[in-house]
Amino acid sequence: MQRVLVLDKGKNPLMPCHSARARQLLMQGKAAVFRQYPFTIILKERDGGDVQPVTIKVDPGSKTTGIALVADFKQGKCVIWAGKLTHRGQQIRDRLLSRRQIRRSRKTRYRAPRFLNRRRAEGWLAPSLQSRVENTLTWVNRLRRWSPIDSLSMELVRFDTQLMQNAEISGVEYQQGELAGYQVREYLLEKWGRKCAYCHATDRPLEIEHITPKSRGGSNRVSNLTVACHKCNRRKGSQTATEFGYPNIQQQAKQPLKDAAAINATRWALWRRMDVLGLPLEVGTGGHTKFNRRKQDYPKSHWIDAACVGESGQQVCISPNHAPLQIKAMGHQSRQMCRVDKYGFPRTSPKQGRVHFGFQTGDMVKALVTKGVKRGMYVGRVSVRASGFFNITTPTGTTQGIGYRYYTPIHKSDGYLYEKGEALCSATTRVAVSPRQVQ
Ligand SMILES: [Zn+2]
């Protein structure tokens, strides 16, 4: 179960506690709510306390990054907090495109074309990729502030290239169910483009296949392996690829997969930034993660993958009803000074202040509407309007035009949208505690 993050009187992180314990502390008045998302409490009396080692584990993905806090208890490793961080890659691309187009249609004086005066910095990443790195780091740094994290762990590459190089040269035992076997399989799938080497089928399970069969003295080296569908594998039988009518397969297999294909620029950029945080950093391969997850029979999910990263992911206890916090990157405001019509002419007056009636777009709010057709209870993200009639977006949809008097702030805008996945952020604690936030 998702634990509650705990801070002491001096805002130093303590060991995250069970939600029932947090509720008790809040009801006794010994603690106050520090943050709603992720749910964090601050103790009023205590200063300092015992902490167990906690590792933050990250599985960086292109759309979603999984984050898991794993505590090393006496009885074993256990996931105590998890988050699913959704990035905004496409949104950034769209916004930059729109900015470019607006600038292009702007009427400005003639400027002589300039060229050859731009250079990209070393390690430059496209803005959408850079945002993934920054989002992930933001959350690593935030969680370090609110929980006693003393080591980092992340998935860096898909498979161990060093191991594969050896495998190309000297061969490995690649039996199924073994770590090396998983790595070899991942590598071969990548090398052969995730399709049958003979019939190019992609829609069926692929098997590891010996180009020169073992019965004819073929080796277990990766340069003698390919992937094939069951049908082709059966049909080929004890023939070599050349006899089977595919002479160039042998040639293709001799070329090792280029390093570039195995390297993911974003992950390396993230690794470089994590490496300087000053905590021990463990790296794992995708093959290892998958192997750990399968062995422990966990379903596929980014945060579960995160918990299974590397050596330390071999034995991790995950509660079946653990609901991770859904975090979605939304960005802050827009740089556009006013709205334009379809010809690029200004349509509205220049934008005014962003705060209306004490609310700002992006705040997480609660609205209890007591009368009218919109009667009901809403918890979600607000979009403010100067008129005082705001829109609220909840997981079920958007409701427009609810007066500002109905709204209660529960979390100020911090660039992310949170969706209720946590068990503990519901009415029970809010009734017990005064809605005053310590922060
Ligand atoms: Zn086939």
Short mmCIF file of C-alpha atoms and ligand atoms in Angstrom, two decimals:
data_model
loop_
_atom_site.label_atom_id
_atom_site.label_comp_id
_atom_site.label_asym_id
_atom_site.label_seq_id
_atom_site.Cartn_x
_atom_site.Cartn_y
_atom_site.Cartn_z
CA MET A 1 0.00 0.00 0.00
CA GLN A 2 1.09 3.54 -0.77
CA ARG A 3 2.67 4.96 2.37
CA VAL A 4 2.38 8.52 3.58
CA LEU A 5 5.53 10.63 3.47
CA VAL A 6 6.49 12.11 6.83
CA LEU A 7 8.57 15.13 7.81
CA ASP A 8 9.76 16.05 11.29
CA LYS A 9 9.41 19.46 12.94
CA GLY A 10 12.47 20.75 11.09
CA LYS A 11 11.16 19.48 7.71
CA ASN A 12 13.68 16.65 7.61
CA PRO A 13 12.35 13.45 6.04
CA LEU A 14 11.40 10.56 8.31
CA MET A 15 10.41 7.03 7.39
CA PRO A 16 7.13 7.06 5.41
CA CYS A 17 4.33 5.60 7.51
CA HIS A 18 1.17 3.58 6.96
CA SER A 19 -1.89 5.63 6.06
CA ALA A 20 -3.73 4.45 9.18
CA ARG A 21 -0.90 5.72 11.37
CA ALA A 22 -0.94 9.05 9.51
CA ARG A 23 -4.68 9.35 10.03
CA GLN A 24 -4.23 8.69 13.74
CA LEU A 25 -1.49 11.32 14.04
CA LEU A 26 -3.62 13.85 12.20
CA MET A 27 -6.68 13.17 14.34
CA GLN A 28 -4.67 13.45 17.56
CA GLY A 29 -3.36 16.77 16.34
CA LYS A 30 0.23 15.58 16.45
CA ALA A 31 0.70 16.20 12.74
CA ALA A 32 -0.56 18.45 9.99
CA VAL A 33 -0.93 17.99 6.26
CA PHE A 34 2.19 19.34 4.54
CA ARG A 35 1.28 18.54 0.94
CA GLN A 36 -1.66 16.86 -0.66
CA TYR A 37 0.22 15.41 -3.65
CA PRO A 38 2.15 13.29 -2.85
CA PHE A 39 0.41 13.07 0.51
CA THR A 40 2.93 14.28 3.08
CA ILE A 41 2.45 15.09 6.74
CA ILE A 42 4.61 17.11 9.09
CA LEU A 43 4.96 16.18 12.75
CA LYS A 44 4.49 19.02 15.20
CA GLU A 45 6.61 17.73 18.05
CA ARG A 46 9.15 15.20 16.93
CA ASP A 47 12.61 16.11 15.72
CA GLY A 48 14.60 13.36 14.03
CA GLY A 49 14.06 9.61 14.21
CA ASP A 50 15.24 6.26 12.94
CA VAL A 51 15.16 5.67 9.22
CA GLN A 52 15.76 2.58 7.14
CA PRO A 53 17.62 2.75 3.82
CA VAL A 54 15.32 3.87 0.98
CA THR A 55 16.21 3.65 -2.71
CA ILE A 56 14.50 5.65 -5.41
CA LYS A 57 14.21 3.54 -8.53
CA VAL A 58 13.42 4.93 -11.95
CA ASP A 59 12.37 3.32 -15.21
CA PRO A 60 12.62 6.14 -17.76
CA GLY A 61 10.19 5.72 -20.64
CA SER A 62 9.35 7.86 -23.65
CA LYS A 63 5.77 8.63 -22.63
CA THR A 64 5.70 7.51 -19.02
CA THR A 65 8.39 7.17 -16.39
CA GLY A 66 7.88 4.80 -13.49
CA ILE A 67 9.15 5.82 -10.06
CA ALA A 68 9.27 3.58 -7.00
CA LEU A 69 10.57 4.10 -3.49
CA VAL A 70 11.87 0.80 -2.17
CA ALA A 71 12.69 0.44 1.51
CA ASP A 72 15.18 -2.11 2.76
CA PHE A 73 13.44 -3.53 5.82
CA LYS A 74 14.76 -6.39 7.94
CA GLN A 75 12.23 -8.75 6.36
CA GLY A 76 13.19 -7.72 2.82
CA LYS A 77 12.80 -5.03 0.19
CA CYS A 78 9.38 -3.47 -0.10
CA VAL A 79 7.79 -0.82 -2.35
CA ILE A 80 6.53 1.93 -0.06
CA TRP A 81 5.59 4.57 -2.59
CA ALA A 82 5.14 4.58 -6.35
CA GLY A 83 4.36 7.11 -9.03
CA LYS A 84 3.55 7.11 -12.72
CA LEU A 85 4.96 10.24 -14.32
CA THR A 86 3.48 11.12 -17.73
CA HIS A 87 5.59 13.41 -19.91
CA ARG A 88 4.45 16.09 -22.33
CA GLY A 89 6.64 15.40 -25.39
CA GLN A 90 4.02 15.94 -28.08
CA GLN A 91 2.59 18.98 -26.35
CA ILE A 92 5.99 20.68 -26.33
CA ARG A 93 6.45 19.96 -30.01
CA ASP A 94 3.03 21.42 -30.81
CA ARG A 95 3.64 24.53 -28.74
CA LEU A 96 7.00 25.22 -30.38
CA LEU A 97 5.46 24.72 -33.79
CA SER A 98 2.68 27.13 -32.99
CA ARG A 99 5.18 29.69 -31.68
CA ARG A 100 7.20 29.38 -34.87
CA GLN A 101 4.14 29.89 -37.02
CA ILE A 102 2.98 32.90 -35.05
CA ARG A 103 6.40 34.48 -35.36
CA ARG A 104 6.47 33.81 -39.07
CA SER A 105 3.20 35.59 -39.71
CA ARG A 106 4.17 38.58 -37.59
CA LYS A 107 4.69 41.85 -39.46
CA THR A 108 8.19 43.03 -38.66
CA ARG A 109 10.78 45.18 -40.40
CA TYR A 110 13.11 43.57 -42.89
CA ARG A 111 16.02 41.74 -41.35
CA ALA A 112 18.92 40.38 -43.35
CA PRO A 113 19.01 36.59 -43.18
CA ARG A 114 21.52 35.29 -40.67
CA PHE A 115 23.06 31.88 -40.89
CA LEU A 116 26.05 29.90 -39.71
CA ASN A 117 25.83 31.69 -36.38
CA ARG A 118 24.19 29.01 -34.34
CA ARG A 119 25.84 26.17 -32.54
CA ARG A 120 24.26 23.52 -30.39
CA ALA A 121 25.77 22.92 -27.02
CA GLU A 122 27.44 19.61 -26.27
CA GLY A 123 24.85 17.08 -25.19
CA TRP A 124 22.00 19.10 -26.68
CA LEU A 125 18.66 17.33 -26.68
CA ALA A 126 15.44 18.26 -28.47
CA PRO A 127 13.20 20.29 -26.11
CA SER A 128 10.65 17.50 -25.83
CA LEU A 129 13.36 15.04 -24.78
CA GLN A 130 14.98 17.55 -22.45
CA SER A 131 11.66 17.97 -20.69
CA ARG A 132 11.57 14.24 -19.93
CA VAL A 133 14.96 14.47 -18.26
CA GLU A 134 13.94 17.57 -16.31
CA ASN A 135 10.60 16.10 -15.20
CA THR A 136 12.25 12.96 -13.91
CA LEU A 137 14.94 14.94 -12.08
CA THR A 138 12.33 17.25 -10.58
CA TRP A 139 10.64 14.24 -9.04
CA VAL A 140 13.85 12.62 -7.87
CA ASN A 141 14.77 15.88 -6.13
CA ARG A 142 11.29 16.41 -4.69
CA LEU A 143 11.11 12.91 -3.27
CA ARG A 144 14.57 13.32 -1.79
CA ARG A 145 13.23 16.26 0.17
CA TRP A 146 10.27 14.34 1.60
CA SER A 147 11.66 10.84 2.15
CA PRO A 148 14.95 9.52 3.51
CA ILE A 149 16.44 8.45 0.18
CA ASP A 150 20.05 7.30 0.35
CA SER A 151 20.60 5.65 -3.02
CA LEU A 152 19.45 5.81 -6.62
CA SER A 153 18.75 3.15 -9.19
CA MET A 154 17.77 3.50 -12.83
CA GLU A 155 17.40 1.49 -16.00
CA LEU A 156 20.02 2.73 -18.42
CA VAL A 157 20.22 0.45 -21.45
CA ARG A 158 18.09 -2.22 -23.06
CA PHE A 159 20.72 -4.91 -22.77
CA ASP A 160 24.22 -5.32 -21.54
CA THR A 161 26.40 -4.45 -24.55
CA GLN A 162 29.54 -5.72 -22.86
CA LEU A 163 27.93 -9.09 -22.29
CA MET A 164 26.72 -9.14 -25.90
CA GLN A 165 30.18 -8.37 -27.22
CA ASN A 166 31.47 -11.40 -25.36
CA ALA A 167 28.52 -13.38 -26.65
CA GLU A 168 29.35 -12.43 -30.23
CA ILE A 169 32.89 -13.66 -29.74
CA SER A 170 32.76 -16.58 -27.34
CA GLY A 171 29.08 -17.48 -26.99
CA VAL A 172 26.91 -17.82 -23.89
CA GLU A 173 24.56 -20.39 -22.53
CA TYR A 174 21.29 -18.70 -23.32
CA GLN A 175 18.78 -21.03 -21.73
CA GLN A 176 15.33 -19.59 -21.16
CA GLY A 177 14.66 -18.45 -17.63
CA GLU A 178 18.21 -17.32 -17.09
CA LEU A 179 19.33 -13.74 -16.96
CA ALA A 180 21.83 -14.13 -19.81
CA GLY A 181 19.09 -15.79 -21.86
CA TYR A 182 16.84 -12.79 -21.48
CA GLN A 183 19.58 -10.40 -22.48
CA VAL A 184 20.43 -12.47 -25.56
CA ARG A 185 16.80 -12.60 -26.57
CA GLU A 186 16.35 -8.84 -26.21
CA TYR A 187 19.53 -8.28 -28.18
CA LEU A 188 18.51 -10.63 -30.99
CA LEU A 189 15.05 -9.10 -31.25
CA GLU A 190 16.63 -5.68 -31.61
CA LYS A 191 19.23 -6.91 -34.08
CA TRP A 192 16.69 -8.62 -36.32
CA GLY A 193 14.11 -5.87 -36.10
CA ARG A 194 11.58 -7.87 -34.04
CA LYS A 195 10.49 -9.98 -37.00
CA CYS A 196 11.06 -13.49 -38.29
CA ALA A 197 14.36 -13.51 -40.19
CA TYR A 198 12.87 -15.75 -42.90
CA CYS A 199 9.26 -14.73 -43.52
CA HIS A 200 9.41 -11.27 -41.84
CA ALA A 201 6.29 -12.00 -39.81
CA THR A 202 5.86 -9.74 -36.78
CA ASP A 203 2.51 -10.86 -35.41
CA ARG A 204 3.58 -14.15 -33.86
CA PRO A 205 5.90 -15.29 -31.07
CA LEU A 206 9.51 -15.52 -32.16
CA GLU A 207 11.96 -18.24 -31.20
CA ILE A 208 15.72 -18.17 -30.98
CA GLU A 209 17.03 -20.15 -33.91
CA HIS A 210 20.48 -21.51 -34.86
CA ILE A 211 21.56 -20.50 -38.37
CA THR A 212 23.85 -23.50 -38.57
CA PRO A 213 21.95 -26.08 -36.48
CA LYS A 214 23.54 -27.45 -33.32
CA SER A 215 23.23 -30.94 -34.74
CA ARG A 216 25.56 -29.86 -37.57
CA GLY A 217 28.13 -28.31 -35.24
CA GLY A 218 26.64 -24.82 -35.00
CA SER A 219 27.65 -22.86 -31.92
CA ASN A 220 25.72 -20.90 -29.33
CA ARG A 221 27.45 -17.67 -30.33
CA VAL A 222 25.16 -14.77 -30.99
CA SER A 223 26.64 -14.56 -34.50
CA ASN A 224 25.06 -17.97 -35.14
CA LEU A 225 21.65 -17.03 -33.74
CA THR A 226 18.64 -15.36 -35.24
CA VAL A 227 14.95 -15.09 -34.43
CA ALA A 228 12.33 -17.02 -36.38
CA CYS A 229 8.67 -17.86 -36.06
CA HIS A 230 7.75 -21.38 -35.02
CA LYS A 231 6.65 -22.36 -38.54
CA CYS A 232 9.89 -21.30 -40.24
CA ASN A 233 11.94 -22.86 -37.46
CA ARG A 234 10.16 -26.20 -37.97
CA ARG A 235 10.39 -26.05 -41.76
CA LYS A 236 14.08 -25.23 -41.71
CA GLY A 237 14.74 -28.25 -39.48
CA SER A 238 18.37 -29.36 -39.68
CA GLN A 239 19.25 -27.30 -42.77
CA THR A 240 21.57 -24.31 -42.64
CA ALA A 241 20.17 -20.93 -43.65
CA THR A 242 21.92 -21.15 -47.01
CA GLU A 243 20.43 -24.58 -47.73
CA PHE A 244 17.06 -23.25 -46.64
CA GLY A 245 17.37 -20.60 -49.38
CA TYR A 246 18.51 -17.56 -47.39
CA PRO A 247 22.24 -17.15 -48.11
CA ASN A 248 22.51 -13.57 -46.82
CA ILE A 249 21.22 -14.40 -43.32
CA GLN A 250 24.64 -15.76 -42.42
CA GLN A 251 26.28 -12.53 -43.59
CA GLN A 252 23.84 -10.37 -41.68
CA ALA A 253 24.31 -12.34 -38.46
CA LYS A 254 28.07 -11.73 -38.47
CA GLN A 255 27.59 -7.97 -38.09
CA PRO A 256 27.10 -6.99 -34.47
CA LEU A 257 24.40 -4.47 -33.68
CA LYS A 258 25.84 -0.99 -33.80
CA ASP A 259 26.22 0.70 -30.43
CA ALA A 260 24.15 3.64 -31.57
CA ALA A 261 21.07 1.46 -31.77
CA ALA A 262 21.46 0.40 -28.16
CA ILE A 263 22.01 3.88 -26.78
CA ASN A 264 19.17 6.09 -25.80
CA ALA A 265 20.23 9.73 -25.60
CA THR A 266 17.60 10.69 -23.03
CA ARG A 267 18.54 7.94 -20.63
CA TRP A 268 22.22 8.80 -20.82
CA ALA A 269 21.45 12.46 -20.24
CA LEU A 270 19.40 11.48 -17.22
CA TRP A 271 22.18 9.21 -16.00
CA ARG A 272 24.71 12.05 -16.22
CA ARG A 273 22.45 14.31 -14.18
CA MET A 274 21.69 11.61 -11.59
CA ASP A 275 25.35 10.73 -11.27
CA VAL A 276 26.25 14.15 -9.86
CA LEU A 277 23.58 14.07 -7.15
CA GLY A 278 26.14 12.53 -4.82
CA LEU A 279 24.25 9.35 -3.94
CA PRO A 280 25.25 5.80 -4.90
CA LEU A 281 23.72 5.11 -8.31
CA GLU A 282 22.90 1.61 -9.50
CA VAL A 283 22.19 1.00 -13.18
CA GLY A 284 20.33 -1.90 -14.69
CA THR A 285 19.47 -3.17 -18.15
CA GLY A 286 16.02 -3.60 -19.63
CA GLY A 287 16.66 -7.32 -20.01
CA HIS A 288 17.44 -7.63 -16.33
CA THR A 289 14.32 -5.68 -15.33
CA LYS A 290 12.08 -7.87 -17.44
CA PHE A 291 13.76 -10.96 -16.09
CA ASN A 292 13.22 -9.84 -12.49
CA ARG A 293 9.60 -8.90 -13.14
CA ARG A 294 8.75 -12.18 -14.87
CA LYS A 295 10.46 -14.24 -12.20
CA GLN A 296 8.36 -12.58 -9.48
CA ASP A 297 5.21 -12.80 -11.59
CA TYR A 298 4.33 -9.10 -11.54
CA PRO A 299 2.22 -7.51 -14.27
CA LYS A 300 3.77 -4.99 -16.66
CA SER A 301 3.61 -1.43 -15.50
CA HIS A 302 6.17 1.35 -15.49
CA TRP A 303 6.30 1.69 -11.73
CA ILE A 304 6.58 -2.08 -11.24
CA ASP A 305 9.40 -2.13 -13.78
CA ALA A 306 11.05 0.65 -11.81
CA ALA A 307 10.86 -1.47 -8.65
CA CYS A 308 12.42 -4.42 -10.52
CA VAL A 309 15.40 -2.50 -11.96
CA GLY A 310 18.87 -3.97 -11.47
CA GLU A 311 20.44 -6.31 -8.91
CA SER A 312 18.30 -4.85 -6.13
CA GLY A 313 15.11 -5.69 -8.04
CA GLN A 314 15.50 -9.44 -7.73
CA GLN A 315 13.34 -9.70 -4.63
CA VAL A 316 10.88 -6.88 -4.11
CA CYS A 317 7.62 -7.13 -2.27
CA ILE A 318 4.76 -5.23 -3.93
CA SER A 319 1.35 -5.19 -2.33
CA PRO A 320 -1.40 -6.25 -4.77
CA ASN A 321 -3.62 -3.28 -3.95
CA HIS A 322 -0.88 -0.70 -4.25
CA ALA A 323 -2.19 2.25 -6.27
CA PRO A 324 0.54 4.54 -7.60
CA LEU A 325 0.08 8.29 -7.76
CA GLN A 326 -0.63 9.40 -11.31
CA ILE A 327 1.44 12.46 -12.09
CA LYS A 328 1.05 14.27 -15.39
CA ALA A 329 3.38 17.05 -16.53
CA MET A 330 1.30 20.04 -17.60
CA GLY A 331 3.84 22.88 -17.78
CA HIS A 332 3.33 26.35 -16.42
CA GLN A 333 1.29 28.97 -18.27
CA SER A 334 1.84 29.88 -21.89
CA ARG A 335 4.24 32.45 -23.29
CA GLN A 336 1.67 33.68 -25.79
CA MET A 337 0.75 37.28 -24.90
CA CYS A 338 -2.72 37.20 -26.40
CA ARG A 339 -4.94 34.93 -28.40
CA VAL A 340 -4.84 35.31 -32.19
CA ASP A 341 -7.42 34.63 -34.87
CA LYS A 342 -6.82 32.26 -37.74
CA TYR A 343 -4.90 34.95 -39.66
CA GLY A 344 -2.53 35.61 -36.76
CA PHE A 345 -4.08 38.95 -35.75
CA PRO A 346 -4.60 39.64 -32.06
CA ARG A 347 -8.06 38.62 -30.99
CA THR A 348 -8.02 39.40 -27.28
CA SER A 349 -6.47 42.07 -25.11
CA PRO A 350 -2.99 41.36 -23.76
CA LYS A 351 -3.10 38.83 -20.97
CA GLN A 352 -3.65 40.11 -17.47
CA GLY A 353 -2.51 38.63 -14.19
CA ARG A 354 -2.75 34.90 -13.79
CA VAL A 355 -4.33 34.89 -10.35
CA HIS A 356 -8.07 35.44 -10.14
CA PHE A 357 -9.87 35.45 -6.81
CA GLY A 358 -6.87 33.72 -5.24
CA PHE A 359 -6.87 30.85 -7.73
CA GLN A 360 -4.58 30.11 -10.60
CA THR A 361 -4.96 27.73 -13.53
CA GLY A 362 -3.46 24.40 -12.54
CA ASP A 363 -4.43 24.48 -8.87
CA MET A 364 -5.94 21.29 -7.55
CA VAL A 365 -9.24 22.22 -5.97
CA LYS A 366 -12.38 20.83 -4.44
CA ALA A 367 -15.77 22.26 -5.30
CA LEU A 368 -18.90 21.48 -3.36
CA VAL A 369 -21.78 22.90 -5.40
CA THR A 370 -24.91 22.96 -3.30
CA LYS A 371 -27.51 24.17 -5.77
CA GLY A 372 -28.36 24.40 -9.45
CA VAL A 373 -27.87 21.90 -12.24
CA LYS A 374 -24.17 21.49 -11.45
CA ARG A 375 -24.93 20.32 -7.92
CA GLY A 376 -22.33 17.88 -6.63
CA MET A 377 -18.83 17.37 -5.41
CA TYR A 378 -15.82 17.88 -7.71
CA VAL A 379 -12.11 17.31 -7.09
CA GLY A 380 -9.76 18.26 -9.90
CA ARG A 381 -7.73 20.85 -11.72
CA VAL A 382 -9.10 24.33 -12.13
CA SER A 383 -8.89 26.69 -15.13
CA VAL A 384 -9.48 30.22 -13.92
CA ARG A 385 -11.44 32.90 -15.75
CA ALA A 386 -11.40 36.63 -14.96
CA SER A 387 -15.19 36.48 -14.64
CA GLY A 388 -14.90 34.35 -11.50
CA PHE A 389 -16.63 31.40 -13.15
CA PHE A 390 -13.97 28.70 -13.37
CA ASN A 391 -13.81 25.37 -15.17
CA ILE A 392 -12.87 22.24 -13.28
CA THR A 393 -11.42 19.11 -14.88
CA THR A 394 -11.93 15.87 -13.00
CA PRO A 395 -11.02 12.37 -14.19
CA THR A 396 -14.56 12.07 -15.55
CA GLY A 397 -14.64 15.30 -17.55
CA THR A 398 -14.75 19.09 -17.50
CA THR A 399 -17.51 21.15 -15.90
CA GLN A 400 -17.68 24.79 -16.92
CA GLY A 401 -18.66 27.95 -15.11
CA ILE A 402 -18.63 27.12 -11.40
CA GLY A 403 -18.40 30.29 -9.29
CA TYR A 404 -15.16 30.84 -7.39
CA ARG A 405 -16.97 30.86 -4.04
CA TYR A 406 -17.59 27.14 -4.31
CA TYR A 407 -13.92 26.28 -4.62
CA THR A 408 -11.52 25.25 -1.86
CA PRO A 409 -7.84 24.97 -2.78
CA ILE A 410 -6.21 21.66 -1.88
CA HIS A 411 -2.92 21.95 -3.73
CA LYS A 412 -1.33 24.96 -5.42
CA SER A 413 -0.22 24.63 -9.03
CA ASP A 414 3.26 23.14 -9.36
CA GLY A 415 3.31 22.20 -13.04
CA TYR A 416 1.79 18.75 -12.59
CA LEU A 417 -1.68 17.28 -12.63
CA TYR A 418 -2.43 14.62 -10.06
CA GLU A 419 -5.03 12.00 -10.39
CA LYS A 420 -6.56 10.21 -7.51
CA GLY A 421 -4.82 6.90 -7.25
CA GLU A 422 -3.85 7.28 -3.65
CA ALA A 423 -6.06 5.75 -1.03
CA LEU A 424 -5.33 8.53 1.36
CA CYS A 425 -6.24 11.93 0.03
CA SER A 426 -9.96 11.49 0.40
CA ALA A 427 -12.59 13.11 2.57
CA THR A 428 -11.71 11.14 5.73
CA THR A 429 -8.55 13.06 6.48
CA ARG A 430 -9.96 16.34 5.29
CA VAL A 431 -12.84 16.20 7.70
CA ALA A 432 -10.65 15.26 10.62
CA VAL A 433 -8.09 17.96 10.02
CA SER A 434 -8.66 21.63 9.44
CA PRO A 435 -7.96 22.35 5.77
CA ARG A 436 -5.12 24.67 6.71
CA GLN A 437 -1.97 23.66 4.92
CA VAL A 438 1.44 23.95 6.47
CA GLN A 439 3.71 25.31 3.79
ZN ZN B 1 8.76 -17.13 -40.27
#
